[in-house]
Amino acid sequence: MPSWKLVSGLFIGFVGSLVVMVGIGYAMVSIPNENDAAKSQNNVYYWADGTQMVATGTGVNRQNVTIDKIPEAMQWAVISAENKSFYQDSGVDPMGIARALANMARGGQTQGGSTITQQYVKNTYLSQDQTVSRKFKEMFISIKVGTKLDKKQILQGYLNTSYYGRGAYGIQAAAQTYYGVDAVDLKPSQCAFLAALLKGPTYYDPAGNQDLDKSATPQANEKRSKERWAWILEEMHKDKHLTDTQYQEATKKYPKPQGRKATKGMTGQISYLVDTAKKYVLNHSTITEAQFDQGGYQIYTTFDKKSVNALSAAVKKVQKERLDPKRRDLDKYVQFGAASVLPKDGAIVALYGGEGYENGHFTNNADTSGVPVGSTWKPFVLAAAMEYGTYRSGGEGISPLSKYNGNDKLKVKNQDGTYVLKKDGSVFYQRNEGPKPWGYISLRKAMEQSVNTPFVQLGMDVGMSKVRDVAKASGILDSSFATLNPSFAIGTSTPSAIRMADAYATFAASGKQADPYSVVSVKKDGQELPGFTKPKVKQAIPENVANNVTDTLENVIQNGTATNAKSLGRTAAGKTGTTDSNKSAWFVGYTQQLSTSVAMFRENPKDHELLSMNGTAGVDSIHGGDIPTLVWTEYMKAALKGKNDPGFPPAVEIGKVQDAVGVGVVPPPPSVPPVSTP
């Protein structure tokens, strides 16, 4: 057993060493300067050829103000919401740090619990890395800040360096960005709104941030913002920082901020290219939005300047030729979204996101969700049938020459032979666009003429989960899938134009799939950051299945609903799509070198609900084979100009030809002779 002298000596030595370490750590750290944090830097984006696309940043959107220019209501709003003991505490929350360190020791992430002092330190001095060393460093700096600066200086620094979203750093920039006033002129109600943004502008800006997170819709964000705004005002009132009269006045009306504005350089399609690249960077790195918007990054993209300009020109040309919103009300609010992807690679070479930020259109139509794709979904149904077969084929894939009932008002059957029922108990039947009695037609013919009923029954026979699996393997995201019911087969799902172009690129590449990407590398201070390697290419669906889909879709252009694309003058495949009530129309097509999708829809600018296009462009209804195909053809001519026409690999005969007479009826055992029919 060690002697008490040895034990006490070791203990004293340990404590002494700890004191020395703390002293050294305290002495070595410096107090952050809020002016350093306000230095302006641009993010520079580059085209695929390495030339500069745009340099964009917050720049003049950062300006420090002194505490006397920050309303007391703003000061108390953040104190009541985030750190009620601010004027009494030491600037460090020991229990919060202890919880964070204990959580990291268990392999988890660090947690919140930071004081305003600690938040100021993080804003100005440290990275957002969730590490033990960062937590200790933050603690030392926060202690020093708490002893060297008075509380007003700390609060001023915090409000001047915090990120409020929309590229706004600091309370002055936030006041101008959201309300068009100087910080000193903010009202208590507006102060509570801005304080709510500090919880996370992605989710509390009522303009929405769906490009960063699909759940950050304008509706959801406004609901969150209103709830936190009301709570902050209530806390201020409880803490005696608002009188009864001031509280009643502040809560009369939610101070909805101004809409988004285009920043320098963010015009035309550049705004959507930057939006797409920024989203990709944030999703493939540990960089936070606040860090990214501080600037200093060089982003090298996949976007081809010539192709981007050609796609924008194609949309504008067809718009000018076919739409006249000044003369026809039904031509108002028409939107286009488009994307172009390299097969066997996944690089996004071009996109069309809308009319530009400068025209008040901040939603990226190339990467939006909520627009059903209609019959452009049918190739996934056919691919699933060729790969997996139907319940009647015993798992053996079936041929595109298999026949199905193409008549209108088809009563759809389950695999056990019973009819599919609606919620009210009545029999579900599928409609075609018209009443033409097609009779039993091949799947190839049904694809050519975009007849609905064969593909709805085929989807039921294959199993809608198998259709979903093929679409997912091709590149469609889980988040865009609709409910697995009979209508799933004819395009009730809502993937983006980017994802549809990428999924069809899988067919173009004989079943090889690569996730779409828009950034090849990111640098900061000359150093390349990790996380931006090219996505891996994988065999997502069997080669001959993909080639047979392509062969079928070539026929759609040559003889079917997409004959407008024949003027491309080279080998191509594609599919048109039109949805119920004519709320959207699509064309997705490809050559072996390029896959491009074009979506057209009308949208109510107030609530973003889709509107019918019946009567738009002076025609009864808009079809995917009309305006979307014209845009696609115009663009592809320019994008592929001067390139050879390699055609497609030949499709080898696949599967067995299934006679679909009596589809949905379980066949009799082999020993029982089939019943003859007239």
XYZ file of C-alpha atoms in Angstrom:
678
model
C 0.000 0.000 0.000
C 1.348 3.495 -0.873
C 2.006 5.786 2.086
C -0.213 8.779 2.838
C 2.692 11.059 1.998
C 2.923 9.575 -1.484
C -0.831 9.839 -2.025
C -1.059 13.410 -0.790
C 2.006 14.355 -2.793
C 0.549 12.947 -5.968
C -2.744 14.700 -5.299
C -1.087 18.057 -4.636
C 1.049 17.604 -7.722
C -1.996 16.796 -9.860
C -3.954 19.810 -8.561
C -0.930 22.045 -8.995
C -0.421 20.847 -12.563
C -4.091 21.420 -13.278
C -3.879 24.962 -11.899
C -0.799 25.651 -14.008
C -2.510 24.250 -17.124
C -5.592 26.378 -16.510
C -3.430 29.422 -15.938
C -1.463 28.839 -19.114
C -4.661 28.202 -21.093
C -6.216 31.396 -19.707
C -3.111 33.445 -20.509
C -2.719 32.087 -24.060
C -6.208 32.824 -25.338
C -7.112 36.279 -26.614
C -10.340 38.236 -26.451
C -12.221 38.199 -29.788
C -12.836 41.399 -31.716
C -16.259 41.898 -33.263
C -14.737 44.063 -36.005
C -12.577 41.137 -37.153
C -15.710 39.028 -37.488
C -17.278 41.684 -39.711
C -14.569 41.587 -42.376
C -16.238 41.118 -45.728
C -15.325 38.204 -47.994
C -16.975 36.904 -51.119
C -17.710 33.344 -52.108
C -16.467 32.838 -55.657
C -18.193 30.331 -57.952
C -16.574 28.895 -61.069
C -17.967 27.347 -64.253
C -17.027 23.808 -65.227
C -14.201 25.171 -67.403
C -12.635 26.956 -64.423
C -13.632 30.499 -65.413
C -15.329 32.670 -62.810
C -19.121 32.542 -62.758
C -19.858 35.049 -59.996
C -18.389 36.471 -56.800
C -21.155 36.896 -54.295
C -21.203 37.610 -50.598
C -22.773 39.690 -47.880
C -20.255 42.505 -48.317
C -21.995 45.752 -47.394
C -24.591 43.649 -45.573
C -22.366 43.728 -42.475
C -22.073 46.813 -40.315
C -21.399 46.981 -36.607
C -23.374 49.424 -34.458
C -22.771 50.541 -30.888
C -25.018 49.420 -28.068
C -26.725 52.825 -27.879
C -27.982 52.238 -31.464
C -29.551 48.901 -30.524
C -33.040 49.262 -29.013
C -33.395 48.082 -25.438
C -36.268 45.899 -26.644
C -33.810 44.002 -28.865
C -31.349 43.595 -26.014
C -33.986 42.280 -23.631
C -35.560 40.069 -26.305
C -32.405 37.964 -26.661
C -31.774 37.955 -22.912
C -35.317 36.812 -22.084
C -35.216 34.182 -24.826
C -31.687 32.830 -24.448
C -29.962 33.783 -21.185
C -32.138 35.310 -18.467
C -29.223 35.399 -15.998
C -26.930 37.238 -18.438
C -26.291 40.228 -16.164
C -25.663 37.997 -13.132
C -23.713 35.004 -14.486
C -19.983 34.677 -15.113
C -20.437 34.134 -18.830
C -19.901 30.387 -18.637
C -22.426 27.654 -17.988
C -20.341 24.974 -16.231
C -23.214 22.482 -16.120
C -23.884 22.971 -19.830
C -20.223 22.352 -20.668
C -20.133 19.334 -18.346
C -23.200 17.862 -20.060
C -21.637 18.459 -23.464
C -18.337 16.841 -22.469
C -20.104 13.863 -20.894
C -22.211 13.401 -24.006
C -19.106 13.472 -26.229
C -17.405 10.957 -23.940
C -20.320 8.623 -24.694
C -19.785 9.170 -28.416
C -22.590 11.678 -28.926
C -22.631 15.261 -30.138
C -22.078 18.299 -27.965
C -25.249 19.946 -26.780
C -26.529 23.461 -26.241
C -26.781 25.313 -22.970
C -24.378 28.096 -24.008
C -24.611 31.580 -22.499
C -24.713 34.741 -24.613
C -21.030 35.211 -23.774
C -20.202 31.748 -25.109
C -22.291 32.365 -28.217
C -20.397 35.612 -28.849
C -17.120 33.747 -28.521
C -18.265 31.109 -31.006
C -19.485 33.765 -33.441
C -16.191 35.624 -33.520
C -13.394 33.238 -32.696
C -14.067 29.575 -33.085
C -15.163 27.096 -35.697
C -18.424 25.221 -35.173
C -16.604 21.876 -34.831
C -18.164 19.728 -32.130
C -14.975 18.654 -30.318
C -13.720 18.447 -26.739
C -10.786 20.751 -27.492
C -13.134 23.365 -28.922
C -15.319 23.226 -25.811
C -12.322 23.733 -23.525
C -11.011 26.591 -25.661
C -14.450 28.176 -25.683
C -14.564 27.924 -21.894
C -11.181 29.650 -21.424
C -12.015 32.463 -23.851
C -15.480 32.939 -22.374
C -14.052 33.209 -18.861
C -11.548 35.811 -20.054
C -14.211 37.735 -21.968
C -16.418 37.696 -18.861
C -13.668 39.216 -16.728
C -12.240 41.717 -19.215
C -15.371 43.088 -20.944
C -18.464 44.561 -19.350
C -21.855 43.050 -20.103
C -22.913 45.808 -22.490
C -19.810 45.221 -24.618
C -20.505 41.483 -24.721
C -24.153 41.982 -25.664
C -23.177 44.490 -28.356
C -20.658 42.031 -29.758
C -23.167 39.177 -29.747
C -25.851 41.156 -31.580
C -23.312 42.478 -34.108
C -21.890 39.065 -34.987
C -24.939 36.802 -34.939
C -26.366 35.394 -38.163
C -29.985 36.259 -38.952
C -30.356 34.501 -42.305
C -30.618 35.899 -45.870
C -26.889 36.649 -45.681
C -27.421 39.183 -42.871
C -24.765 39.309 -40.150
C -25.419 41.620 -37.246
C -28.480 43.471 -36.041
C -28.027 46.445 -38.413
C -27.915 44.209 -41.504
C -30.870 42.203 -40.185
C -32.978 45.332 -39.611
C -32.300 46.497 -43.170
C -32.801 43.050 -44.719
C -36.096 42.205 -43.042
C -37.689 45.610 -42.418
C -35.758 48.182 -44.461
C -34.954 50.309 -41.372
C -31.902 50.986 -39.246
C -31.531 48.937 -36.077
C -32.198 51.961 -33.883
C -35.677 52.300 -35.396
C -36.828 48.732 -34.725
C -40.073 48.345 -32.787
C -40.383 45.845 -29.902
C -42.543 43.528 -32.018
C -39.897 43.506 -34.772
C -37.163 42.929 -32.210
C -38.932 39.796 -30.986
C -39.162 38.538 -34.573
C -35.433 39.049 -35.172
C -34.595 37.406 -31.845
C -36.617 34.368 -32.958
C -34.399 34.066 -36.054
C -31.385 33.424 -33.813
C -32.804 29.983 -33.040
C -32.176 29.095 -36.697
C -33.086 31.303 -39.683
C -33.504 28.266 -41.943
C -36.623 27.315 -39.953
C -37.831 30.695 -38.642
C -37.741 32.904 -41.745
C -41.357 33.023 -43.009
C -40.104 33.299 -46.593
C -39.123 29.629 -46.279
C -35.883 27.810 -47.018
C -36.966 24.701 -48.893
C -33.782 24.741 -50.953
C -31.897 23.928 -47.747
C -34.523 21.719 -46.132
C -37.775 20.485 -47.676
C -39.512 20.870 -44.299
C -38.698 24.597 -44.172
C -41.753 25.620 -46.196
C -43.061 29.199 -45.960
C -46.154 27.916 -44.159
C -44.227 25.821 -41.614
C -41.639 28.541 -41.043
C -44.248 31.228 -40.498
C -46.024 29.025 -37.959
C -42.755 28.412 -36.080
C -41.840 32.087 -36.276
C -45.199 33.275 -34.950
C -45.098 30.843 -32.050
C -41.578 31.829 -30.973
C -42.252 35.543 -31.564
C -45.291 35.367 -29.271
C -43.343 33.369 -26.680
C -40.451 35.856 -26.623
C -42.817 38.784 -26.117
C -44.540 36.868 -23.315
C -41.176 36.169 -21.636
C -40.183 39.825 -21.937
C -43.476 40.792 -20.320
C -43.017 38.246 -17.510
C -39.471 39.489 -16.946
C -40.770 43.076 -16.596
C -38.986 44.267 -19.737
C -42.297 45.232 -21.373
C -45.068 47.090 -19.604
C -48.650 45.880 -19.949
C -49.316 48.624 -22.504
C -46.152 47.847 -24.495
C -46.964 44.130 -24.471
C -50.503 44.676 -25.732
C -49.230 46.958 -28.480
C -46.455 44.549 -29.536
C -48.754 41.532 -29.744
C -51.490 43.222 -31.785
C -50.085 42.090 -35.101
C -47.334 39.756 -36.251
C -44.682 41.958 -37.940
C -44.323 40.033 -41.193
C -41.024 41.029 -42.799
C -40.336 42.151 -46.347
C -39.801 39.530 -49.038
C -36.409 38.364 -50.196
C -34.316 40.625 -52.400
C -31.737 39.775 -55.030
C -28.185 40.461 -53.876
C -25.362 41.657 -56.111
C -24.726 39.290 -59.002
C -27.680 37.049 -58.185
C -29.680 37.601 -61.357
C -31.002 35.388 -64.133
C -30.058 31.732 -63.858
C -26.938 32.564 -61.814
C -29.146 32.815 -58.728
C -30.379 29.233 -59.127
C -26.947 27.855 -60.001
C -25.500 29.414 -56.846
C -28.488 28.148 -54.850
C -27.972 24.586 -56.114
C -24.218 24.627 -55.520
C -24.587 26.114 -52.033
C -27.125 23.473 -51.084
C -24.771 20.746 -52.332
C -21.865 22.155 -50.295
C -23.913 22.300 -47.087
C -25.232 18.753 -47.603
C -21.792 17.265 -48.260
C -19.694 18.922 -45.574
C -19.712 20.044 -41.953
C -19.865 23.692 -43.041
C -22.838 25.509 -41.529
C -24.896 28.048 -43.447
C -23.619 30.809 -41.142
C -20.002 29.840 -41.807
C -20.596 29.583 -45.531
C -22.230 32.999 -45.713
C -19.240 34.530 -43.931
C -17.495 34.018 -47.266
C -14.000 33.112 -48.315
C -14.893 29.910 -50.186
C -14.092 29.029 -53.791
C -16.692 26.695 -55.268
C -15.913 24.846 -58.501
C -19.133 23.674 -60.165
C -20.210 21.292 -62.931
C -22.274 23.937 -64.748
C -21.486 24.508 -68.414
C -21.990 28.163 -69.321
C -22.960 27.457 -72.936
C -25.539 24.857 -71.915
C -27.021 27.039 -69.168
C -27.473 29.907 -71.620
C -28.938 27.562 -74.236
C -31.508 26.167 -71.794
C -32.577 29.638 -70.668
C -32.808 30.795 -74.295
C -34.936 27.754 -75.214
C -37.443 28.482 -72.436
C -37.665 32.164 -73.343
C -38.078 31.462 -77.056
C -40.951 29.012 -76.583
C -42.545 31.255 -73.949
C -42.511 34.180 -76.377
C -43.946 32.079 -79.203
C -46.711 30.345 -77.245
C -47.614 32.387 -74.161
C -49.104 35.859 -73.917
C -49.965 36.684 -70.290
C -50.883 40.261 -71.201
C -53.642 39.060 -73.538
C -54.674 35.766 -71.891
C -55.228 35.481 -68.153
C -54.711 31.720 -68.322
C -51.141 32.337 -69.506
C -50.324 34.090 -66.228
C -48.311 32.372 -63.515
C -46.895 29.730 -65.879
C -43.614 28.323 -64.570
C -40.851 26.228 -66.089
C -38.218 24.079 -64.437
C -35.555 22.092 -66.244
C -32.303 20.246 -65.657
C -29.666 18.519 -67.762
C -27.433 15.708 -66.450
C -24.535 13.685 -67.876
C -25.283 9.917 -68.043
C -22.685 7.596 -66.435
C -21.476 10.567 -64.397
C -24.282 12.533 -62.676
C -22.827 15.998 -63.322
C -25.521 18.678 -63.637
C -24.450 20.665 -66.686
C -27.410 23.051 -66.855
C -30.652 23.976 -65.150
C -33.469 26.456 -65.453
C -34.866 27.574 -62.108
C -37.258 30.344 -63.028
C -37.382 34.008 -63.989
C -34.639 35.077 -61.576
C -34.375 36.538 -58.095
C -34.522 40.040 -59.583
C -38.104 39.259 -60.666
C -39.105 38.097 -57.219
C -38.937 34.374 -58.041
C -36.838 32.792 -55.283
C -37.932 29.161 -55.655
C -35.575 27.007 -57.709
C -37.954 25.254 -60.121
C -35.231 22.816 -61.175
C -34.979 21.499 -57.632
C -38.483 22.043 -56.343
C -40.893 19.353 -55.200
C -44.667 19.218 -55.428
C -45.121 19.020 -59.207
C -46.481 15.546 -60.214
C -44.573 13.956 -63.107
C -47.524 12.194 -64.758
C -46.849 9.622 -67.444
C -43.091 10.179 -67.408
C -43.316 7.662 -64.537
C -44.489 4.806 -66.795
C -40.954 3.732 -67.840
C -40.290 2.735 -64.211
C -43.395 0.514 -64.287
C -42.224 -1.131 -67.500
C -38.690 -1.564 -66.139
C -40.058 -3.228 -62.991
C -42.164 -5.618 -65.105
C -39.145 -6.600 -67.208
C -36.908 -7.044 -64.169
C -39.287 -8.725 -61.699
C -42.162 -10.055 -63.791
C -45.744 -10.195 -62.561
C -47.486 -12.481 -60.099
C -48.745 -14.480 -63.095
C -45.337 -14.859 -64.755
C -43.848 -16.628 -61.764
C -41.169 -13.980 -61.300
C -39.937 -14.194 -64.889
C -39.634 -10.809 -66.552
C -42.218 -9.972 -69.174
C -41.732 -8.483 -72.621
C -42.804 -4.973 -73.743
C -44.849 -6.858 -76.348
C -47.105 -8.272 -73.608
C -50.700 -7.146 -74.031
C -52.967 -5.375 -71.549
C -56.457 -3.923 -71.696
C -56.193 -0.345 -72.925
C -59.872 0.598 -72.757
C -61.088 3.587 -70.798
C -62.777 3.179 -67.393
C -60.924 -0.038 -66.614
C -61.885 -1.724 -63.365
C -58.499 -2.345 -61.742
C -57.901 -5.675 -60.020
C -55.737 -6.821 -57.144
C -53.450 -9.815 -57.551
C -56.061 -12.116 -55.982
C -58.565 -11.220 -58.688
C -60.723 -8.934 -56.547
C -61.464 -5.421 -57.672
C -59.618 -2.522 -56.073
C -62.076 -0.573 -53.926
C -62.164 3.104 -53.081
C -62.604 4.367 -49.522
C -66.366 4.521 -49.953
C -66.457 0.837 -50.962
C -67.124 1.442 -54.650
C -64.963 -0.148 -57.353
C -61.973 1.884 -58.488
C -61.650 2.298 -62.229
C -58.912 4.017 -64.192
C -59.535 6.633 -66.869
C -57.566 7.383 -69.997
C -57.375 10.844 -71.462
C -60.073 9.943 -73.950
C -62.731 7.254 -74.494
C -61.014 5.556 -77.451
C -61.527 1.758 -77.233
C -57.930 0.538 -77.579
C -58.729 -3.050 -76.681
C -55.802 -5.265 -75.747
C -52.602 -3.525 -76.826
C -48.932 -4.183 -76.241
C -47.126 -2.285 -73.501
C -44.922 -0.828 -76.230
C -47.991 0.588 -77.969
C -49.443 1.789 -74.667
C -46.180 3.657 -73.940
C -46.143 5.105 -77.447
C -49.634 6.578 -77.072
C -49.412 7.096 -73.296
C -52.474 4.985 -72.513
C -53.008 4.853 -68.745
C -55.023 1.710 -68.078
C -52.420 -0.895 -69.120
C -49.771 0.613 -66.842
C -52.067 0.923 -63.836
C -53.002 -2.766 -64.077
C -49.392 -3.705 -64.865
C -48.248 -1.854 -61.762
C -50.752 -3.796 -59.663
C -49.584 -7.084 -61.217
C -45.906 -6.328 -60.624
C -46.473 -4.754 -57.224
C -46.196 -1.010 -56.675
C -43.390 -1.544 -54.152
C -41.306 -3.063 -56.961
C -42.051 -0.029 -59.154
C -40.915 2.213 -56.309
C -37.737 0.145 -55.875
C -36.817 0.550 -59.545
C -37.483 4.302 -59.453
C -35.384 4.640 -56.308
C -32.531 2.622 -57.807
C -32.670 4.884 -60.858
C -32.146 7.996 -58.722
C -35.530 9.116 -57.345
C -35.487 10.179 -53.682
C -37.710 8.562 -51.035
C -39.097 11.953 -50.024
C -40.818 12.456 -53.386
C -42.735 9.156 -53.576
C -46.521 9.312 -53.458
C -48.786 6.773 -51.737
C -48.579 3.265 -53.189
C -52.028 2.995 -54.728
C -53.081 2.255 -58.354
C -52.455 5.874 -59.398
C -48.829 5.573 -58.303
C -48.156 3.897 -61.667
C -49.079 6.990 -63.655
C -47.017 9.622 -61.872
C -48.546 11.002 -58.690
C -45.013 11.264 -57.250
C -43.271 14.642 -57.249
C -39.510 14.378 -57.856
C -37.546 17.419 -58.994
C -36.487 18.103 -62.563
C -32.905 17.341 -61.501
C -33.856 13.919 -60.171
C -35.995 13.042 -63.210
C -33.135 13.929 -65.550
C -30.809 11.812 -63.422
C -33.195 8.833 -63.342
C -33.606 8.848 -67.137
C -29.812 9.153 -67.411
C -29.792 5.676 -65.832
C -31.703 4.350 -68.844
C -29.341 6.230 -71.174
C -26.351 4.600 -69.450
C -27.705 1.028 -69.813
C -28.692 0.872 -66.155
C -25.657 2.583 -64.616
C -26.645 5.231 -62.094
C -24.744 8.075 -60.425
C -26.285 10.586 -58.035
C -26.543 14.105 -59.461
C -23.884 16.539 -58.277
C -23.105 20.206 -58.907
C -19.780 20.789 -57.130
C -16.437 19.137 -57.890
C -14.307 20.903 -55.255
C -14.400 23.586 -52.563
C -11.415 25.549 -51.284
C -10.914 27.811 -48.263
C -7.719 29.775 -47.788
C -6.217 27.841 -50.687
C -6.864 24.486 -49.032
C -9.184 21.955 -50.651
C -11.917 20.744 -48.318
C -12.962 17.078 -48.058
C -16.329 15.640 -49.062
C -16.537 16.517 -52.743
C -15.436 13.391 -54.558
C -17.437 12.402 -57.608
C -20.415 10.090 -56.766
C -19.814 6.412 -57.481
C -21.388 4.855 -60.561
C -23.318 1.654 -59.860
C -25.352 -0.821 -61.901
C -28.783 0.136 -60.613
C -30.983 -1.905 -62.984
C -30.047 -4.747 -65.361
C -28.382 -3.569 -68.561
C -30.827 -5.200 -70.946
C -33.824 -3.947 -68.962
C -32.552 -0.387 -69.382
C -31.808 -0.914 -73.064
C -35.316 -2.244 -73.674
C -36.802 0.783 -71.904
C -34.712 2.980 -74.195
C -35.863 1.054 -77.261
C -39.483 1.565 -76.190
C -38.945 5.272 -75.512
C -37.250 5.775 -78.891
C -40.557 4.671 -80.397
C -42.396 7.337 -78.350
C -40.426 10.002 -80.223
C -40.639 8.321 -83.614
C -44.317 7.328 -83.586
C -45.964 8.483 -80.379
C -46.787 11.478 -78.215
C -43.327 13.066 -78.518
C -42.990 13.396 -82.300
C -42.145 17.082 -81.805
C -38.731 15.852 -80.637
C -38.001 14.205 -84.012
C -36.712 17.542 -85.266
C -33.683 17.063 -83.019
C -32.344 15.053 -85.932
C -30.458 12.463 -83.907
C -31.126 9.260 -81.983
C -33.085 10.061 -78.827
C -35.559 8.522 -76.410
C -38.079 10.124 -74.084
C -41.507 10.214 -72.508
C -44.211 12.825 -72.212
C -46.290 13.362 -69.093
C -49.540 15.181 -68.326
C -51.373 15.113 -64.986
C -54.963 15.220 -63.756
C -56.693 18.576 -64.217
C -53.776 19.528 -66.487
C -51.825 21.005 -63.563
C -48.424 19.996 -64.932
C -46.847 18.771 -68.153
C -43.415 17.166 -68.553
C -41.028 15.864 -71.132
C -37.969 13.877 -70.098
C -35.676 12.674 -72.842
C -32.099 11.711 -73.540
C -29.372 10.781 -75.929
C -26.427 8.684 -74.849
C -24.539 11.923 -74.039
C -27.173 13.989 -72.211
C -30.416 13.553 -70.235
C -32.759 16.511 -69.848
C -36.115 17.038 -68.148
C -38.510 19.939 -68.684
C -41.493 20.660 -66.414
C -44.259 23.180 -67.038
C -46.924 24.183 -64.518
C -49.083 27.060 -63.293
C -48.807 28.189 -59.702
C -50.849 30.539 -57.552
C -48.261 33.100 -56.369
C -50.051 33.585 -53.047
C -50.240 30.037 -51.723
C -48.089 28.194 -54.336
C -50.962 25.828 -55.138
C -50.942 24.335 -58.637
C -53.515 25.699 -61.086
C -55.038 24.000 -64.118
C -53.459 24.760 -67.506
C -56.679 24.073 -69.410
C -56.923 26.996 -71.815
C -53.302 28.054 -71.381
C -51.565 29.032 -74.639
C -55.019 29.198 -76.241
C -55.477 25.416 -76.366
C -57.871 23.138 -74.525
C -55.085 21.518 -72.501
C -51.297 21.478 -72.341
C -49.590 18.156 -73.035
C -46.036 17.092 -72.325
C -45.588 16.476 -76.039
C -46.320 20.109 -76.800
C -44.544 23.045 -75.080
C -42.220 21.008 -72.789
C -41.039 18.906 -75.754
C -40.469 22.033 -77.842
C -38.294 23.516 -75.074
C -36.382 20.227 -74.744
C -35.748 19.979 -78.488
C -34.652 23.606 -78.835
C -32.185 23.188 -75.961
C -30.814 19.794 -76.993
C -30.089 21.050 -80.515
C -27.853 23.759 -79.073
C -26.300 21.651 -76.301
C -25.345 18.804 -78.665
C -24.350 20.938 -81.644
C -21.167 19.618 -83.222
C -21.254 16.344 -81.286
C -21.567 12.942 -82.907
C -24.632 10.710 -82.727
C -23.536 7.410 -81.129
C -27.080 6.043 -80.960
C -27.945 3.544 -78.222
C -26.740 0.007 -77.484
C -29.046 -2.580 -79.092
C -31.803 -4.038 -76.956
C -31.828 -7.841 -76.780
C -35.259 -9.473 -76.739
C -36.351 -9.758 -73.141
C -38.921 -11.682 -71.092
C -41.905 -13.634 -72.225
C -44.883 -12.216 -74.041
C -47.776 -12.310 -71.612
C -51.329 -12.541 -72.945
C -53.242 -10.325 -70.581
C -56.791 -11.369 -71.455
C -58.424 -11.824 -68.076
C -55.689 -9.930 -66.237
C -56.322 -9.948 -62.529
C -57.971 -13.393 -62.535
C -55.958 -16.136 -60.919
C -55.343 -18.726 -63.690
C -56.716 -22.270 -63.205
C -54.333 -25.128 -62.305
C -52.491 -26.610 -65.323
C -54.546 -29.835 -65.120
C -57.777 -27.954 -65.785
C -58.356 -27.176 -69.484
C -58.795 -23.441 -70.093
C -62.293 -22.249 -70.831
C -62.698 -21.178 -74.458
C -64.017 -17.704 -75.141
C -65.884 -16.401 -78.172
